[in-house]
Amino acid sequence: MRPSIKEILQMEPGGDLTSVSGWVRTRRDSKNVCFLELSDGSCLKNLQVIIDFEKYNPKDILSHMTTGAGVEVHGELAQSPGQNQSVEFQASEIILLGDAPADTYPLQKKRHSFEFLREIAHLRPRTNTIGAVTRVRSAASFAVHRFFQERGFFYIHTPIISASDAEGAGEMFQVTTMDLENIPHIDGKPDQGVDYSKDFFGKRSALTVSGQLEAEIFALSHSNVYTFGPTFRAENSNTSRHLAEFWMIEPEMAFCDLNCDMDTAEAFIKYILNYILSECSEDMEFFNKWVEKGVAESLRKVAESSFTRITYTEAMKQLEKADAKFEFQPHWGADLQSEHEKYLTEKVFNGPVIVTDYPKEIKAFYMKMNDDNKTVRAMDVLVPRLGEIIGGSQREDNLDKLERRIDELGLVKDDYWWYLDLRRFGSVPHSGFGLGFERLIQYMTGMQNIRDVIPFPRTVNNADF
């Protein structure tokens, strides 16, 4: 297997390296020398290739050595007299693998807007910014698995197609094989509704909004498990924070109460941040310089902080007495808005905060009720610059209380028959949380639009590529 440019840049001059491959990023010409900057995506830096015309003059293909061209270069690795690199590659032969004509190739040596790059998502990974995002995303994915695997968690693959709505929100993408031009109806009567028994799964089905409920099945047999996969929300929202398809990380832990849940969430965030700061230092320097100044230091501060823990009621008291003008006036019973979360983390506590014990009316049906019958054992992890980054709770393990909660919210109990069975047979206290992976990548890189931290964003009116 050929060495990557990242590996080559760390090699000593000379040696056995006789060829390199990559794409031309830039080209400079002088009277006797042509300088090519070569990239293969393995790191932010390029490898400088020197074509000394007195030794080798590829006149027949030199005009094709333009930005974006794929090439294979033969020669030797030599010490570089330049200041920005320790080695360079001196060419003795160049093979053009793939042309990229300058008059039609859309990525030239200039800054392009992110809006434009979204229109060419098949080419945007070749840019410095999206390339750096890709490397951070890959490293963070590995760190997620490493964190849980090191702690004895089992990785569970939960279904993409589901017949239940984990959040009770109803914003789901329906999955069907029915002919939409000839939909079957109950008893053949349109006013009786759709006959889903004629559909592929025999019932109404949709793309999942969460793997949590299924993960609970395995938590109640294997103790500690996690999911990490795509989830879907048919929310008609066209903002910089929303996607129709995104990836979720959802651990579930048996014999674990809310305090255990908070401890795990805090350790998890710190682990991922420390891993990225250590393993992606070059890319983080890039984001620090070109995307959001101070982003790396802000991550370091969170990673070194002790997360403040307060109840929702205490948070509301802080917000109600705040000397600040909020767009949404805080009051007990209202959900925390992003502006409230940022105020708590940046103005009141100057660091990450975990808010617990929310009113039951603003949280999902599966969260465990507190003794006051007004609040549930929920927790949200808030961080400066972003606000909420993790949402979780202790799950309701009492069958009667869970059934009452389902009835209160008007959910169809039969849809959750198997979920209720978990409380009938060997129920134990258990907890978990969810983290939107793209929200995490956005936070770590400082990127302003969530569409720029996922390879192929799925949003309203956009399913290209």
Short mmCIF file of C-alpha atoms in Angstrom, two decimals:
data_model
loop_
_atom_site.label_atom_id
_atom_site.label_comp_id
_atom_site.label_asym_id
_atom_site.label_seq_id
_atom_site.Cartn_x
_atom_site.Cartn_y
_atom_site.Cartn_z
CA MET A 1 0.00 0.00 0.00
CA ARG A 2 1.40 3.41 -0.95
CA PRO A 3 2.40 5.76 1.88
CA SER A 4 0.15 8.77 2.44
CA ILE A 5 1.42 12.30 2.11
CA LYS A 6 0.98 12.66 5.87
CA GLU A 7 3.42 9.78 6.32
CA ILE A 8 5.79 11.06 3.61
CA LEU A 9 6.10 14.46 5.28
CA GLN A 10 7.41 12.71 8.38
CA MET A 11 10.02 10.64 6.50
CA GLU A 12 13.73 11.27 6.29
CA PRO A 13 15.17 12.33 2.91
CA GLY A 14 16.40 9.53 0.68
CA GLY A 15 15.27 6.05 1.56
CA ASP A 16 13.23 3.68 -0.58
CA LEU A 17 10.40 6.04 -1.52
CA THR A 18 10.33 6.22 -5.34
CA SER A 19 6.80 7.42 -6.14
CA VAL A 20 3.98 9.55 -4.76
CA SER A 21 0.38 10.04 -5.84
CA GLY A 22 -2.18 12.77 -5.30
CA TRP A 23 -4.06 15.68 -6.76
CA VAL A 24 -2.50 18.96 -7.80
CA ARG A 25 -3.55 21.77 -5.50
CA THR A 26 -1.41 24.59 -6.90
CA ARG A 27 1.33 25.14 -9.46
CA ARG A 28 4.07 27.76 -9.69
CA ASP A 29 6.48 28.19 -12.54
CA SER A 30 9.88 29.84 -12.74
CA LYS A 31 12.32 29.87 -15.65
CA ASN A 32 13.84 26.47 -14.97
CA VAL A 33 11.63 24.91 -12.30
CA CYS A 34 7.96 23.99 -11.85
CA PHE A 35 6.61 23.64 -8.30
CA LEU A 36 3.56 21.45 -7.74
CA GLU A 37 1.71 21.22 -4.42
CA LEU A 38 0.30 17.71 -4.09
CA SER A 39 -2.50 16.58 -1.74
CA ASP A 40 -4.10 13.21 -1.05
CA GLY A 41 -6.45 14.28 1.75
CA SER A 42 -4.48 12.56 4.50
CA CYS A 43 -3.48 15.87 6.11
CA LEU A 44 -3.81 19.61 5.69
CA LYS A 45 -0.29 20.15 4.39
CA ASN A 46 0.72 19.48 0.80
CA LEU A 47 3.83 17.76 -0.52
CA GLN A 48 5.93 19.98 -2.75
CA VAL A 49 7.01 18.33 -6.00
CA ILE A 50 9.96 19.85 -7.86
CA ILE A 51 10.28 19.53 -11.64
CA ASP A 52 13.76 20.69 -12.63
CA PHE A 53 13.58 21.28 -16.38
CA GLU A 54 17.32 20.72 -16.78
CA LYS A 55 16.86 17.15 -15.50
CA TYR A 56 13.32 16.39 -16.66
CA ASN A 57 11.01 18.39 -18.87
CA PRO A 58 7.59 16.78 -19.44
CA LYS A 59 6.49 19.26 -22.11
CA ASP A 60 3.78 16.98 -23.44
CA ILE A 61 1.76 16.92 -20.18
CA LEU A 62 2.95 20.02 -18.34
CA SER A 63 -0.05 22.01 -19.54
CA HIS A 64 -2.28 19.42 -17.84
CA MET A 65 -0.66 19.96 -14.43
CA THR A 66 -3.52 22.17 -13.27
CA THR A 67 -5.49 22.35 -10.02
CA GLY A 68 -7.44 19.14 -9.50
CA ALA A 69 -5.43 16.90 -11.82
CA GLY A 70 -4.65 13.41 -10.52
CA VAL A 71 -1.02 12.43 -10.93
CA GLU A 72 1.56 9.81 -10.10
CA VAL A 73 5.10 11.11 -9.68
CA HIS A 74 8.29 9.06 -9.74
CA GLY A 75 11.54 10.34 -8.29
CA GLU A 76 13.12 10.68 -4.86
CA LEU A 77 12.46 12.35 -1.53
CA ALA A 78 15.00 15.06 -0.75
CA GLN A 79 15.68 17.59 1.95
CA SER A 80 13.89 20.86 1.28
CA PRO A 81 15.61 24.24 1.54
CA GLY A 82 12.19 25.87 2.05
CA GLN A 83 10.94 27.04 5.42
CA ASN A 84 7.51 25.43 5.39
CA GLN A 85 8.55 21.81 4.87
CA SER A 86 11.47 19.57 5.75
CA VAL A 87 11.25 17.39 2.64
CA GLU A 88 10.25 17.74 -1.01
CA PHE A 89 9.88 15.28 -3.85
CA GLN A 90 12.15 15.69 -6.88
CA ALA A 91 10.42 14.36 -9.98
CA SER A 92 12.04 12.21 -12.65
CA GLU A 93 8.75 11.19 -14.28
CA ILE A 94 5.12 12.33 -14.05
CA ILE A 95 2.14 10.27 -15.14
CA LEU A 96 -1.15 12.08 -15.68
CA LEU A 97 -3.89 9.90 -14.19
CA GLY A 98 -6.85 12.24 -14.50
CA ASP A 99 -7.22 15.63 -16.18
CA ALA A 100 -9.05 18.58 -14.57
CA PRO A 101 -9.33 21.28 -17.26
CA ALA A 102 -8.96 24.74 -15.73
CA ASP A 103 -11.78 26.16 -17.85
CA THR A 104 -14.36 23.73 -16.42
CA TYR A 105 -13.03 22.56 -13.03
CA PRO A 106 -15.05 24.55 -10.46
CA LEU A 107 -12.48 24.54 -7.63
CA GLN A 108 -9.74 26.98 -8.50
CA LYS A 109 -7.16 28.58 -6.21
CA LYS A 110 -9.48 31.01 -4.44
CA ARG A 111 -11.91 31.05 -1.54
CA HIS A 112 -15.35 29.68 -2.30
CA SER A 113 -18.49 30.30 -0.25
CA PHE A 114 -19.95 27.39 1.68
CA GLU A 115 -23.24 27.97 -0.12
CA PHE A 116 -21.50 27.38 -3.46
CA LEU A 117 -19.67 24.33 -2.15
CA ARG A 118 -22.94 22.71 -1.06
CA GLU A 119 -23.98 22.77 -4.71
CA ILE A 120 -20.93 20.67 -5.59
CA ALA A 121 -20.88 18.30 -2.62
CA HIS A 122 -19.13 15.71 -4.80
CA LEU A 123 -16.08 18.00 -5.11
CA ARG A 124 -16.11 20.03 -1.89
CA PRO A 125 -14.12 17.43 0.15
CA ARG A 126 -11.10 18.60 -1.87
CA THR A 127 -11.17 22.01 -0.19
CA ASN A 128 -9.12 22.74 2.93
CA THR A 129 -12.12 23.37 5.17
CA ILE A 130 -14.27 20.38 4.22
CA GLY A 131 -11.15 18.21 4.13
CA ALA A 132 -10.36 19.22 7.72
CA VAL A 133 -13.98 18.61 8.77
CA THR A 134 -13.80 15.14 7.22
CA ARG A 135 -10.67 14.23 9.18
CA VAL A 136 -12.12 15.52 12.45
CA ARG A 137 -15.38 13.67 11.81
CA SER A 138 -13.48 10.43 11.15
CA ALA A 139 -11.34 10.82 14.27
CA ALA A 140 -14.37 11.66 16.41
CA SER A 141 -16.20 8.57 15.12
CA PHE A 142 -13.27 6.40 16.16
CA ALA A 143 -13.09 8.13 19.56
CA VAL A 144 -16.81 7.46 20.17
CA HIS A 145 -16.33 3.74 19.66
CA ARG A 146 -13.10 3.69 21.65
CA PHE A 147 -14.68 5.44 24.63
CA PHE A 148 -17.50 2.93 24.93
CA GLN A 149 -15.49 -0.15 23.97
CA GLU A 150 -12.84 0.65 26.59
CA ARG A 151 -15.63 0.69 29.19
CA GLY A 152 -17.17 -2.63 28.23
CA PHE A 153 -20.17 -1.33 26.27
CA PHE A 154 -21.60 -3.41 23.44
CA TYR A 155 -22.26 -1.75 20.07
CA ILE A 156 -25.86 -2.42 19.02
CA HIS A 157 -27.22 -1.96 15.49
CA THR A 158 -30.76 -0.68 15.91
CA PRO A 159 -33.27 -0.65 13.03
CA ILE A 160 -33.56 2.14 10.49
CA ILE A 161 -37.19 1.23 9.78
CA SER A 162 -39.49 1.41 12.79
CA ALA A 163 -43.19 1.20 13.62
CA SER A 164 -42.89 3.35 16.77
CA ASP A 165 -42.09 7.00 17.38
CA ALA A 166 -39.56 7.14 20.21
CA GLU A 167 -40.20 10.81 20.92
CA GLY A 168 -43.94 10.88 20.33
CA ALA A 169 -43.38 13.86 18.03
CA GLY A 170 -44.86 12.40 14.87
CA GLU A 171 -42.33 14.08 12.56
CA MET A 172 -41.33 10.91 10.72
CA PHE A 173 -40.61 9.90 7.14
CA GLN A 174 -43.11 7.25 6.15
CA VAL A 175 -41.82 4.06 4.53
CA THR A 176 -44.18 2.32 2.13
CA THR A 177 -44.29 0.15 -0.99
CA MET A 178 -47.90 1.08 -1.73
CA ASP A 179 -48.77 2.60 -5.08
CA LEU A 180 -49.39 6.24 -4.17
CA GLU A 181 -51.62 6.59 -7.22
CA ASN A 182 -53.81 3.73 -6.03
CA ILE A 183 -53.71 3.59 -2.23
CA PRO A 184 -55.75 0.73 -0.70
CA HIS A 185 -58.41 1.78 1.82
CA ILE A 186 -60.11 -0.16 4.59
CA ASP A 187 -63.10 -2.02 3.10
CA GLY A 188 -62.33 -0.14 -0.12
CA LYS A 189 -63.77 3.07 1.35
CA PRO A 190 -61.57 6.21 1.32
CA ASP A 191 -63.36 7.63 4.37
CA GLN A 192 -62.29 4.56 6.39
CA GLY A 193 -58.60 5.38 6.08
CA VAL A 194 -55.58 3.64 4.57
CA ASP A 195 -55.44 -0.15 4.83
CA TYR A 196 -51.87 -0.62 6.05
CA SER A 197 -52.34 -4.39 6.21
CA LYS A 198 -51.70 -4.26 2.45
CA ASP A 199 -48.37 -2.48 2.95
CA PHE A 200 -45.02 -4.27 3.01
CA PHE A 201 -44.74 -4.47 6.80
CA GLY A 202 -48.46 -4.86 7.39
CA LYS A 203 -48.58 -1.68 9.46
CA ARG A 204 -47.66 1.98 9.18
CA SER A 205 -43.85 2.25 9.26
CA ALA A 206 -41.30 5.04 9.10
CA LEU A 207 -37.61 5.88 9.24
CA THR A 208 -36.46 5.91 12.85
CA VAL A 209 -36.08 9.09 14.88
CA SER A 210 -34.00 7.31 17.52
CA GLY A 211 -32.51 3.93 18.37
CA GLN A 212 -33.07 4.49 22.08
CA LEU A 213 -36.07 2.25 22.71
CA GLU A 214 -34.45 -0.70 20.94
CA ALA A 215 -31.17 -0.03 22.76
CA GLU A 216 -33.05 -0.34 26.06
CA ILE A 217 -33.90 -3.92 25.09
CA PHE A 218 -30.22 -4.81 25.03
CA ALA A 219 -29.36 -2.70 28.07
CA LEU A 220 -31.81 -4.90 29.98
CA SER A 221 -29.92 -7.99 28.89
CA HIS A 222 -26.31 -6.82 28.37
CA SER A 223 -26.17 -3.97 30.93
CA ASN A 224 -24.20 -1.34 28.97
CA VAL A 225 -24.78 -0.78 25.26
CA TYR A 226 -24.66 2.04 22.71
CA THR A 227 -25.91 2.84 19.25
CA PHE A 228 -24.25 5.06 16.66
CA GLY A 229 -26.18 5.38 13.45
CA PRO A 230 -28.39 7.49 11.19
CA THR A 231 -31.71 8.89 12.38
CA PHE A 232 -34.34 10.93 10.58
CA ARG A 233 -36.69 13.81 11.36
CA ALA A 234 -39.28 15.08 8.90
CA GLU A 235 -39.17 18.51 10.48
CA ASN A 236 -39.85 21.23 7.91
CA SER A 237 -37.10 23.46 9.25
CA ASN A 238 -34.64 25.27 7.04
CA THR A 239 -32.08 26.53 9.57
CA SER A 240 -28.34 26.21 10.13
CA ARG A 241 -28.99 23.75 13.01
CA HIS A 242 -31.35 21.21 11.44
CA LEU A 243 -30.93 18.19 9.17
CA ALA A 244 -33.49 15.64 7.99
CA GLU A 245 -30.88 12.88 8.24
CA PHE A 246 -28.23 12.91 10.94
CA TRP A 247 -26.23 10.53 13.12
CA MET A 248 -26.98 9.86 16.77
CA ILE A 249 -24.92 8.39 19.60
CA GLU A 250 -27.16 6.79 22.22
CA PRO A 251 -25.76 4.80 25.17
CA GLU A 252 -28.13 2.93 27.49
CA MET A 253 -27.00 1.66 30.89
CA ALA A 254 -28.73 -0.75 33.26
CA PHE A 255 -28.41 -0.38 37.05
CA CYS A 256 -27.66 3.29 36.41
CA ASP A 257 -29.50 6.27 37.91
CA LEU A 258 -29.45 9.93 36.85
CA ASN A 259 -26.18 10.64 38.67
CA CYS A 260 -24.51 7.74 36.86
CA ASP A 261 -25.95 9.07 33.58
CA MET A 262 -24.48 12.53 34.21
CA ASP A 263 -21.10 11.10 35.15
CA THR A 264 -20.95 9.11 31.92
CA ALA A 265 -22.03 12.06 29.77
CA GLU A 266 -19.41 14.34 31.32
CA ALA A 267 -16.65 11.77 30.91
CA PHE A 268 -17.74 11.13 27.31
CA ILE A 269 -17.61 14.79 26.25
CA LYS A 270 -14.21 15.29 27.87
CA TYR A 271 -12.84 12.16 26.22
CA ILE A 272 -13.92 13.17 22.71
CA LEU A 273 -12.65 16.74 23.07
CA ASN A 274 -9.28 15.63 24.42
CA TYR A 275 -8.94 13.06 21.63
CA ILE A 276 -9.61 15.61 18.89
CA LEU A 277 -7.30 18.22 20.43
CA SER A 278 -4.56 15.61 20.56
CA GLU A 279 -5.04 13.70 17.31
CA CYS A 280 -6.28 16.51 15.05
CA SER A 281 -4.07 19.35 16.23
CA GLU A 282 -3.17 20.50 12.71
CA ASP A 283 -6.80 20.68 11.63
CA MET A 284 -7.80 22.37 14.89
CA GLU A 285 -5.16 25.03 14.26
CA PHE A 286 -6.75 25.57 10.86
CA PHE A 287 -10.24 26.01 12.36
CA ASN A 288 -8.77 28.29 15.01
CA LYS A 289 -7.22 30.51 12.36
CA TRP A 290 -9.78 30.51 9.57
CA VAL A 291 -13.19 29.49 10.99
CA GLU A 292 -13.55 30.58 14.63
CA LYS A 293 -10.73 32.15 16.59
CA GLY A 294 -10.33 30.61 20.03
CA VAL A 295 -12.27 27.45 19.22
CA ALA A 296 -9.48 25.09 20.29
CA GLU A 297 -8.93 26.89 23.58
CA SER A 298 -12.66 26.82 24.32
CA LEU A 299 -12.69 23.05 23.85
CA ARG A 300 -9.66 22.68 26.07
CA LYS A 301 -11.34 24.68 28.80
CA VAL A 302 -14.46 22.49 28.71
CA ALA A 303 -12.33 19.34 28.73
CA GLU A 304 -10.56 20.56 31.88
CA SER A 305 -13.70 21.83 33.65
CA SER A 306 -15.87 20.29 36.29
CA PHE A 307 -19.44 20.40 34.97
CA THR A 308 -21.75 22.44 37.24
CA ARG A 309 -24.97 20.58 38.09
CA ILE A 310 -28.18 22.48 38.81
CA THR A 311 -31.89 21.72 38.68
CA TYR A 312 -34.19 23.23 36.09
CA THR A 313 -35.89 25.20 38.90
CA GLU A 314 -32.55 26.69 39.97
CA ALA A 315 -31.72 27.51 36.35
CA MET A 316 -35.02 29.35 35.95
CA LYS A 317 -34.33 31.41 39.06
CA GLN A 318 -30.99 32.48 37.58
CA LEU A 319 -32.62 33.40 34.27
CA GLU A 320 -35.56 35.25 35.80
CA LYS A 321 -33.26 37.55 37.76
CA ALA A 322 -30.80 37.96 34.85
CA ASP A 323 -29.82 41.44 33.75
CA ALA A 324 -30.33 40.50 30.12
CA LYS A 325 -32.95 40.88 27.42
CA PHE A 326 -34.14 37.53 26.12
CA GLU A 327 -36.18 37.00 22.99
CA PHE A 328 -38.09 34.28 24.88
CA GLN A 329 -38.99 35.30 28.42
CA PRO A 330 -37.94 32.52 30.84
CA HIS A 331 -40.54 31.15 33.25
CA TRP A 332 -41.08 27.88 35.08
CA GLY A 333 -42.71 25.40 32.72
CA ALA A 334 -41.10 26.76 29.55
CA ASP A 335 -38.33 24.90 27.78
CA LEU A 336 -34.83 26.37 27.83
CA GLN A 337 -33.98 28.18 24.61
CA SER A 338 -30.53 28.42 23.10
CA GLU A 339 -30.16 31.98 24.39
CA HIS A 340 -30.93 30.79 27.93
CA GLU A 341 -28.47 27.92 27.70
CA LYS A 342 -25.69 30.19 26.47
CA TYR A 343 -26.41 32.72 29.22
CA LEU A 344 -26.13 30.04 31.89
CA THR A 345 -22.87 28.66 30.54
CA GLU A 346 -21.20 31.91 29.49
CA LYS A 347 -22.47 34.50 31.99
CA VAL A 348 -23.58 32.71 35.15
CA PHE A 349 -21.31 29.68 35.52
CA ASN A 350 -18.57 30.41 32.95
CA GLY A 351 -18.35 26.78 31.91
CA PRO A 352 -20.34 23.62 31.13
CA VAL A 353 -23.56 23.02 33.03
CA ILE A 354 -25.84 20.01 33.49
CA VAL A 355 -29.48 20.94 34.10
CA THR A 356 -31.69 18.28 35.70
CA ASP A 357 -35.30 17.62 36.77
CA TYR A 358 -37.35 19.27 34.03
CA PRO A 359 -41.14 19.70 34.07
CA LYS A 360 -42.74 16.53 32.75
CA GLU A 361 -44.81 18.48 30.22
CA ILE A 362 -41.77 19.41 28.15
CA LYS A 363 -40.06 16.00 28.19
CA ALA A 364 -40.68 12.62 26.57
CA PHE A 365 -42.97 9.91 27.94
CA TYR A 366 -40.20 7.46 28.87
CA MET A 367 -38.47 9.67 31.47
CA LYS A 368 -38.75 8.62 35.11
CA MET A 369 -41.13 10.67 37.25
CA ASN A 370 -39.80 12.36 40.37
CA ASP A 371 -41.66 12.05 43.67
CA ASP A 372 -43.21 15.50 43.18
CA ASN A 373 -45.15 14.18 40.14
CA LYS A 374 -44.27 17.45 38.38
CA THR A 375 -40.74 16.86 37.19
CA VAL A 376 -38.84 14.01 35.57
CA ARG A 377 -35.29 12.77 36.01
CA ALA A 378 -34.03 14.37 32.82
CA MET A 379 -30.67 15.99 32.24
CA ASP A 380 -29.31 18.27 29.51
CA VAL A 381 -25.60 18.98 29.15
CA LEU A 382 -24.96 22.59 28.14
CA VAL A 383 -21.64 23.96 26.88
CA PRO A 384 -20.49 27.51 26.12
CA ARG A 385 -20.85 28.72 22.50
CA LEU A 386 -23.48 26.09 21.68
CA GLY A 387 -25.93 25.39 24.48
CA GLU A 388 -27.39 21.89 24.69
CA ILE A 389 -25.06 19.20 23.38
CA ILE A 390 -26.49 16.13 25.17
CA GLY A 391 -29.99 15.24 26.31
CA GLY A 392 -30.73 12.25 28.51
CA SER A 393 -32.63 10.86 31.45
CA GLN A 394 -33.22 8.02 33.82
CA ARG A 395 -35.87 5.89 32.11
CA GLU A 396 -39.18 5.04 33.77
CA ASP A 397 -38.82 1.47 35.01
CA ASN A 398 -42.23 1.23 36.74
CA LEU A 399 -44.88 -0.32 34.51
CA ASP A 400 -47.91 1.43 36.03
CA LYS A 401 -46.30 4.86 35.88
CA LEU A 402 -45.14 4.34 32.30
CA GLU A 403 -48.60 3.23 31.18
CA ARG A 404 -50.18 6.28 32.82
CA ARG A 405 -47.69 8.56 31.10
CA ILE A 406 -48.43 7.01 27.70
CA ASP A 407 -52.15 7.51 28.32
CA GLU A 408 -51.60 11.14 29.42
CA LEU A 409 -49.86 11.96 26.16
CA GLY A 410 -52.46 10.21 24.03
CA LEU A 411 -50.02 7.71 22.56
CA VAL A 412 -51.20 4.36 21.23
CA LYS A 413 -50.27 1.88 23.94
CA ASP A 414 -50.33 -1.11 21.59
CA ASP A 415 -47.48 0.43 19.61
CA TYR A 416 -45.27 0.09 22.69
CA TRP A 417 -46.33 -3.39 23.83
CA TRP A 418 -42.79 -4.75 23.71
CA TYR A 419 -41.40 -1.65 25.45
CA LEU A 420 -43.89 -2.18 28.27
CA ASP A 421 -42.88 -5.85 28.46
CA LEU A 422 -39.42 -4.72 29.52
CA ARG A 423 -41.08 -3.32 32.66
CA ARG A 424 -43.07 -6.51 33.21
CA PHE A 425 -40.11 -8.87 33.16
CA GLY A 426 -37.03 -8.10 35.22
CA SER A 427 -37.27 -4.31 35.19
CA VAL A 428 -34.33 -2.47 36.73
CA PRO A 429 -33.29 1.19 36.97
CA HIS A 430 -31.60 2.27 33.75
CA SER A 431 -30.55 5.49 32.06
CA GLY A 432 -29.14 6.85 28.84
CA PHE A 433 -28.58 9.90 26.70
CA GLY A 434 -28.45 11.04 23.11
CA LEU A 435 -25.90 13.16 21.28
CA GLY A 436 -26.36 14.46 17.74
CA PHE A 437 -23.02 13.73 16.09
CA GLU A 438 -23.21 16.62 13.61
CA ARG A 439 -23.96 19.04 16.45
CA LEU A 440 -20.79 17.78 18.15
CA ILE A 441 -18.69 18.22 14.99
CA GLN A 442 -20.12 21.70 14.48
CA TYR A 443 -19.21 22.59 18.06
CA MET A 444 -15.65 21.26 17.82
CA THR A 445 -14.82 22.86 14.48
CA GLY A 446 -16.64 26.16 14.88
CA MET A 447 -18.49 25.64 11.60
CA GLN A 448 -21.60 27.80 11.49
CA ASN A 449 -23.87 25.62 9.37
CA ILE A 450 -24.60 22.00 10.19
CA ARG A 451 -24.85 21.23 6.47
CA ASP A 452 -21.10 21.69 6.22
CA VAL A 453 -20.16 19.00 8.77
CA ILE A 454 -21.95 16.05 7.14
CA PRO A 455 -20.79 14.71 3.77
CA PHE A 456 -24.17 14.87 2.05
CA PRO A 457 -26.74 17.03 3.87
CA ARG A 458 -30.38 16.08 3.64
CA THR A 459 -32.65 19.07 4.16
CA VAL A 460 -35.96 20.43 2.91
CA ASN A 461 -36.01 20.24 -0.91
CA ASN A 462 -32.48 18.82 -1.00
CA ALA A 463 -31.61 15.16 -1.51
CA ASP A 464 -28.96 15.49 -4.21
CA PHE A 465 -25.81 13.38 -4.37
#
